[in-house]
XYZ file of C-alpha atoms in Angstrom:
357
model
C 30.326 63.635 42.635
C 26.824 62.280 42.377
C 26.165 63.477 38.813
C 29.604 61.881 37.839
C 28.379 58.142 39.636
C 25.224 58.876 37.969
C 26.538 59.217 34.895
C 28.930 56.265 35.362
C 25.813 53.814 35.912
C 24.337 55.219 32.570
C 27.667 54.283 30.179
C 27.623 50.960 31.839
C 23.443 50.543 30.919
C 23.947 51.874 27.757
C 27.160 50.177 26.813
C 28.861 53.678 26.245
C 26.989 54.009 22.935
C 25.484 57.022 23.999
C 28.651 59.102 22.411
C 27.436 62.654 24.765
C 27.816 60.640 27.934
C 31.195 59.205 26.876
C 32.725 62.541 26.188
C 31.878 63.728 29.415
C 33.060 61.119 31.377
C 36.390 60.943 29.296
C 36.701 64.873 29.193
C 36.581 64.846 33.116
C 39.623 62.829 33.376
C 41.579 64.108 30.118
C 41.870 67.527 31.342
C 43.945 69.343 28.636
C 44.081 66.107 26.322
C 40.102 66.258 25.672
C 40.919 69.692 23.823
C 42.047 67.685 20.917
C 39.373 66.359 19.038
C 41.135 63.566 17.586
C 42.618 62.312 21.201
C 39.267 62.810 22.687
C 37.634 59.751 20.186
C 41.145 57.600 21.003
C 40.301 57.827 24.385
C 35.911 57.331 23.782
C 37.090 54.359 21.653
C 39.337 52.861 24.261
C 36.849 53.290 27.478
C 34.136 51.706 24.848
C 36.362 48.653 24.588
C 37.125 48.078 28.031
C 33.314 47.891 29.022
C 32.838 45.261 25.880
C 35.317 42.805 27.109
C 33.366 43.643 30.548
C 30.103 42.650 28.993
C 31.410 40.364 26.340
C 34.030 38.638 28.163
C 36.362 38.876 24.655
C 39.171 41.759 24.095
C 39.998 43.018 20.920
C 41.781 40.997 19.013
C 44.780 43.303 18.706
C 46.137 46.154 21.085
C 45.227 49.685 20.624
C 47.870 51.303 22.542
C 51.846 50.437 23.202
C 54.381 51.859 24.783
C 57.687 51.153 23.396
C 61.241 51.749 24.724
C 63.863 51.556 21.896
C 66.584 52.820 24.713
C 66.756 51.469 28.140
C 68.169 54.635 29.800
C 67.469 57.925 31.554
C 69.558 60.561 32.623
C 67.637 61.277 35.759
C 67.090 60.260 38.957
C 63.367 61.343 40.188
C 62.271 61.152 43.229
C 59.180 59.111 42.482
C 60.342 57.088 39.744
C 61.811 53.649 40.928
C 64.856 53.533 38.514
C 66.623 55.751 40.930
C 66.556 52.406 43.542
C 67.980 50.400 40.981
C 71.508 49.734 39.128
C 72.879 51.603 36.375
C 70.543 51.101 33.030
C 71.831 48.992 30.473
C 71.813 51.628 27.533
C 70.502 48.651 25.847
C 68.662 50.127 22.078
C 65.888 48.254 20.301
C 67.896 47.037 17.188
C 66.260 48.949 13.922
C 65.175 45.315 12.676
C 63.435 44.116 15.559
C 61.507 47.814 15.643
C 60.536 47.445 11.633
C 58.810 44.360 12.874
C 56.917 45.819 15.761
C 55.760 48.952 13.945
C 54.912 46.830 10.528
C 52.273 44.551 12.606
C 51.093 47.421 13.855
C 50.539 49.008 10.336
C 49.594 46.142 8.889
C 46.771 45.381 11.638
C 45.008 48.979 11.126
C 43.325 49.066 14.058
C 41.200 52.540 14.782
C 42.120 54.603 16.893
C 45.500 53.674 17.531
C 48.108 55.175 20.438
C 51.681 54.469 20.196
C 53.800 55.837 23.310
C 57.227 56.407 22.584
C 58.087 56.176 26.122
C 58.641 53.650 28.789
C 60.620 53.806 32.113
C 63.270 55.793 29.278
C 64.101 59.627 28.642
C 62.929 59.079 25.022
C 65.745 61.405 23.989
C 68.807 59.329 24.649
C 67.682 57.502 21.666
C 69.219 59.589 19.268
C 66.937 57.983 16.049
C 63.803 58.357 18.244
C 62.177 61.380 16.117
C 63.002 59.447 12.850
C 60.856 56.002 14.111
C 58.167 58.790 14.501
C 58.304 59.914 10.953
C 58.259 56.527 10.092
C 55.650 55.291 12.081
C 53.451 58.720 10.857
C 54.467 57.751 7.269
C 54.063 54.112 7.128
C 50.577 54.623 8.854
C 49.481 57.166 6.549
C 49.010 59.717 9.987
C 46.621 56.955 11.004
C 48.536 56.214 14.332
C 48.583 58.897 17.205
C 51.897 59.609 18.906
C 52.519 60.475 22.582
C 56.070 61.233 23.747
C 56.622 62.145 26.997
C 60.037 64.181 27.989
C 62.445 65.821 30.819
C 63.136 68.251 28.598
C 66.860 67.640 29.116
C 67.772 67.167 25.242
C 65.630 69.560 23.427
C 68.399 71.614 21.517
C 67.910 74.230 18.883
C 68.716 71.082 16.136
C 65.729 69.163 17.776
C 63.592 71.687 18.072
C 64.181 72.049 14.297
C 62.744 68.420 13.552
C 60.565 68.519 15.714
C 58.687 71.513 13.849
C 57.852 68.788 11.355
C 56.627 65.994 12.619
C 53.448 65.575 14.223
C 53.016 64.656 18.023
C 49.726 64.450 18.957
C 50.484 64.890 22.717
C 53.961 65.444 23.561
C 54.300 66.181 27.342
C 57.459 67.914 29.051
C 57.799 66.633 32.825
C 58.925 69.667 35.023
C 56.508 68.955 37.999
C 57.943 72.079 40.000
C 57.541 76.222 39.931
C 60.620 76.374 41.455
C 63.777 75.529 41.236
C 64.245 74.609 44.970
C 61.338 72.176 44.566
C 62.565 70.992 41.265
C 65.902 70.038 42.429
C 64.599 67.746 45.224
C 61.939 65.886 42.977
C 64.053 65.786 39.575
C 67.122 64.756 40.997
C 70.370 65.490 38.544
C 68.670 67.866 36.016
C 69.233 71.433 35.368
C 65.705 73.590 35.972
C 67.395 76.522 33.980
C 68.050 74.536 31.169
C 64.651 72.845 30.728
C 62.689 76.146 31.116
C 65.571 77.408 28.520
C 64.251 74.378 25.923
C 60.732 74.890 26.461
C 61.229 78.717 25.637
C 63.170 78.047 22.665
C 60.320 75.527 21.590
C 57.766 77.767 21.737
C 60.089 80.682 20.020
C 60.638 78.450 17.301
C 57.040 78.362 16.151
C 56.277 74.653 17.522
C 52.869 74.290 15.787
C 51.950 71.576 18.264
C 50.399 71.150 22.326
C 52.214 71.293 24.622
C 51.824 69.828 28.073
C 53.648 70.588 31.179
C 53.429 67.764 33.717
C 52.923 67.934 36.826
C 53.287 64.581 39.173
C 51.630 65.840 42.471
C 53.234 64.844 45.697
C 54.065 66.265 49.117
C 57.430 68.475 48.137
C 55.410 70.252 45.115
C 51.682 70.716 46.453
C 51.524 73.687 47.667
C 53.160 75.265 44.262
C 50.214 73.819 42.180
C 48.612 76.602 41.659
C 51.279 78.907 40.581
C 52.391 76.134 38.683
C 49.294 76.512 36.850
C 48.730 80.239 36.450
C 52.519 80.449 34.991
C 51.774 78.123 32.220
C 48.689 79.481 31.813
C 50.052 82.676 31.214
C 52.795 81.202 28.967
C 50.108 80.344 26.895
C 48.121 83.528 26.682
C 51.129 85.487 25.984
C 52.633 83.363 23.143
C 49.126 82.424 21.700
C 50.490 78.994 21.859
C 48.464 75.958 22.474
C 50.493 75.299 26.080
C 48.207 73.426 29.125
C 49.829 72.594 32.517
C 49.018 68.676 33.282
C 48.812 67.339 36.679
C 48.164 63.746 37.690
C 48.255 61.823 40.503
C 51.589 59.503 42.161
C 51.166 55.750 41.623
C 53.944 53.689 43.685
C 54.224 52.072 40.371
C 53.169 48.485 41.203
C 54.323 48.743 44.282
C 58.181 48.621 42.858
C 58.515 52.886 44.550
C 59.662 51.803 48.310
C 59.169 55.395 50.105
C 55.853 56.368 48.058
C 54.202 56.429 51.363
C 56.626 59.349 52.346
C 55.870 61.387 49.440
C 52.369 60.699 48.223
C 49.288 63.130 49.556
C 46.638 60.961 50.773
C 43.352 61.216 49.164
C 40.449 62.641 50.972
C 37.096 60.771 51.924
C 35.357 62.087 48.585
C 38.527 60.510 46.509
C 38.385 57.592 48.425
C 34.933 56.689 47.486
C 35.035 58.183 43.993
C 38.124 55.674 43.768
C 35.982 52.640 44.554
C 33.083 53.388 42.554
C 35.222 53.984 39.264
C 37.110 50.297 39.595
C 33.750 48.590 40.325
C 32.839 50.344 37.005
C 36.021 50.141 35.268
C 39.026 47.646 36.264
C 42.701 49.070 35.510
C 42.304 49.158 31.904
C 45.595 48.678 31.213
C 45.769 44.589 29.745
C 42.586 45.162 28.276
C 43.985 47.793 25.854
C 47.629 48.324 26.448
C 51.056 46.366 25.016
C 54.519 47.415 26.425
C 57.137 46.649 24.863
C 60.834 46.665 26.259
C 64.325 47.639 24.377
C 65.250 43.512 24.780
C 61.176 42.893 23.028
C 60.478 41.436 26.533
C 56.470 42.580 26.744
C 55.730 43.421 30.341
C 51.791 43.793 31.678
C 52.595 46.796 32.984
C 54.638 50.597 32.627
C 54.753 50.365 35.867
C 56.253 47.206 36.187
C 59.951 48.493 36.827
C 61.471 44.836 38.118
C 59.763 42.494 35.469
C 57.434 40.808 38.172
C 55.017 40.037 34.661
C 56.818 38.995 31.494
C 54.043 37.568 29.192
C 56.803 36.645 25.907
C 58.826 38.296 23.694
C 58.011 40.212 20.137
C 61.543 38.962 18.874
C 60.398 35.332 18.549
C 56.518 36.094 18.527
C 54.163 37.919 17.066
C 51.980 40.801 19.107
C 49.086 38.966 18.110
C 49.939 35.865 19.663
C 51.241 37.476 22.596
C 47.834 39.682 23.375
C 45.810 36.334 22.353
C 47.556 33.889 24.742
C 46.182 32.004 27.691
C 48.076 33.624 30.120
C 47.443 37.038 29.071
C 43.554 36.125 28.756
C 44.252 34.485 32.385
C 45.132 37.971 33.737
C 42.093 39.899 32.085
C 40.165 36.919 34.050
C 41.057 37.984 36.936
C 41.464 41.554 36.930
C 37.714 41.681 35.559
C 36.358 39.896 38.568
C 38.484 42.089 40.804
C 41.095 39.824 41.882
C 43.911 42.017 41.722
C 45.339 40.413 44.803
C 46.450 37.404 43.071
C 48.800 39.136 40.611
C 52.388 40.096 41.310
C 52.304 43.547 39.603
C 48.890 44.615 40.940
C 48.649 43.024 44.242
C 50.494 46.042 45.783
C 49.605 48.880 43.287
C 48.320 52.098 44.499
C 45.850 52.091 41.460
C 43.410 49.437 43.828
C 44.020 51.659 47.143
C 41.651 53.659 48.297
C 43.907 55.384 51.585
């Protein structure tokens, strides 16, 4: 823990030039992502922007990573996911026209190093063009842009599986967070265990050239599987000589918006508590600094995690990204969040990313 705050102090003196110290910082919280050589540099890139605006006091003039829903629906109901609290989705799909324009500005901007998410409070899935807007995106790019697509699992039949063998996803993650099916069934609430392990079998069958990661939300109901959890996947791997990596991260209460999170989430120990501190005096959430989510409606919300809207900072229908990401009250928000005053914004004030308990 001391060599890690040691190291922290040196990227800040040396304004994360010194490219050995930021691969060891980012491969320590990567995990299976700093494997790939190519997400590895996304990720260097992105932590080397964050502490510019820190010393700088400017952001990039343009995002580097977004998270887009083009359908506002999931078929779920997880336990630590705060749609199951709410109404019925809308079903509501990001019109082809309105996605053309988001994905052109993107293109047309070329920033380095740039993540698109085809996720956001969704099951990507349920959007039944979702694998052709990554084609495009990987065409119109020129493979420039990096793709992340995060699943359930629920839809991958033997014709998706099919696509999906030719198109590249640089990280495309399949939630099961359980090694049972007991567990499973109380954390991923109207989903069939069978089924998904089914898919991911037939995936790696079907010679899905690809990683693969197998998420893992920890939390009360699952801890104690972990492990096995683990050593399965691990042995998935080894036996089909497929690149295959268990992924486990942490709860968030997701702004605050997850009303029992205090019933499910395993509190951190003393050593988390402090390494927790020390890494937001070093580095803020990084989150408006690099980050653009976009909504099905082109509402742009500050956060993923902003489930009720608390933060809406405009619209990509009637604006551009550009003037969105350059406006006063986005720059307002980096303002604060630099100096550490989380407190005075709705969709931080209560987030489990600034407490330390």
């Amino acid at each position: 823990m001391i060599s890690v705050m040691i190291l922290g102090n040196c990227c800040i003196i040396n304004h994360l030039y010194d490219l050995k110290k930021q691969i060891l910082l980012i491969r320590m919280y990567l995990g299976p992502f700093s494997s790939k050589p190519e997400i590895l540099m996304d990720s260097v890139i992105h932590q080397k922007r964050l502490i510019d605006y820190k010393i700088r006091k400017q952001v990039l003039s343009f995002p580097s990573c977004f998270q887009i829903q083009t359908i506002n629906c999931c078929n779920g109901h997880c336990l630590m996911c705060p749609k199951q609290q709410k109404t019925e989705d809308t079903g509501e799909v990001m019109s082809k026209t309105l996605f053309l324009k988001i994905l052109k500005e993107i293109v047309e901007e070329n920033i380095s190093h740039t993540l698109i998410h085809f996720y956001l409070q969704n099951e990507p899935f349920m959007d039944h063009d979702i694998l052709q807007k990554i084609r495009l995106t990987k065409e119109l790019s020129k493979n420039k842009i990096h793709i992340e697509l995060v699943t359930n699992g629920t839809f991958l039949s033997e014709k998706v599986i099919k696509e999906l063998r030719d198109i590249t996803i640089d990280i495309f993650v399949i939630s099961v967070d359980a090694y049972t099916k007991i567990t499973y069934e109380k954390i991923r609430r109207g989903l069939d265990f069978s089924l998904v392990l089914n898919n991911i079998n037939n995936l790696i069958k079907q010679d899905y050239r690809g990683n693969i990661y197998i998420g893992f939300v920890e939390q009360k109901d699952n801890f104690a599987e972990q492990q096995e959890f683990k050593k399965y996947w691990r042995n998935v791997a080894r036996r089909s000589k497929k690149n295959i990596y268990p992924y486990i991260t942490q709860l968030s209460n997701r702004s605050g918006d997850l009303n029992f999170f205090d019933r499910i989430t395993i509190k951190n120990n003393y050593v988390k508590q402090i390494h927790t501190k020390f890494m937001h005096k070093l580095i803020p959430c990084s989150v408006p600094f690099l980050d653009f989510n976009i909504l099905a409606n082109g509402d742009v919300i500050l956060c993923c995690n902003d489930y009720y809207k608390k933060t809406i900072l405009g619209n990509v229908s009637s604006s551009s990204i550009k003037e969105i990401w350059n406006s006063p009250k986005y720059n307002h928000i980096r303002h604060l969040l630099i100096n550490q005053k989380f407190h005075s914004l709705p969709v931080c004030k209560n987030c489990s990313h600034f407490s330390y308990s």
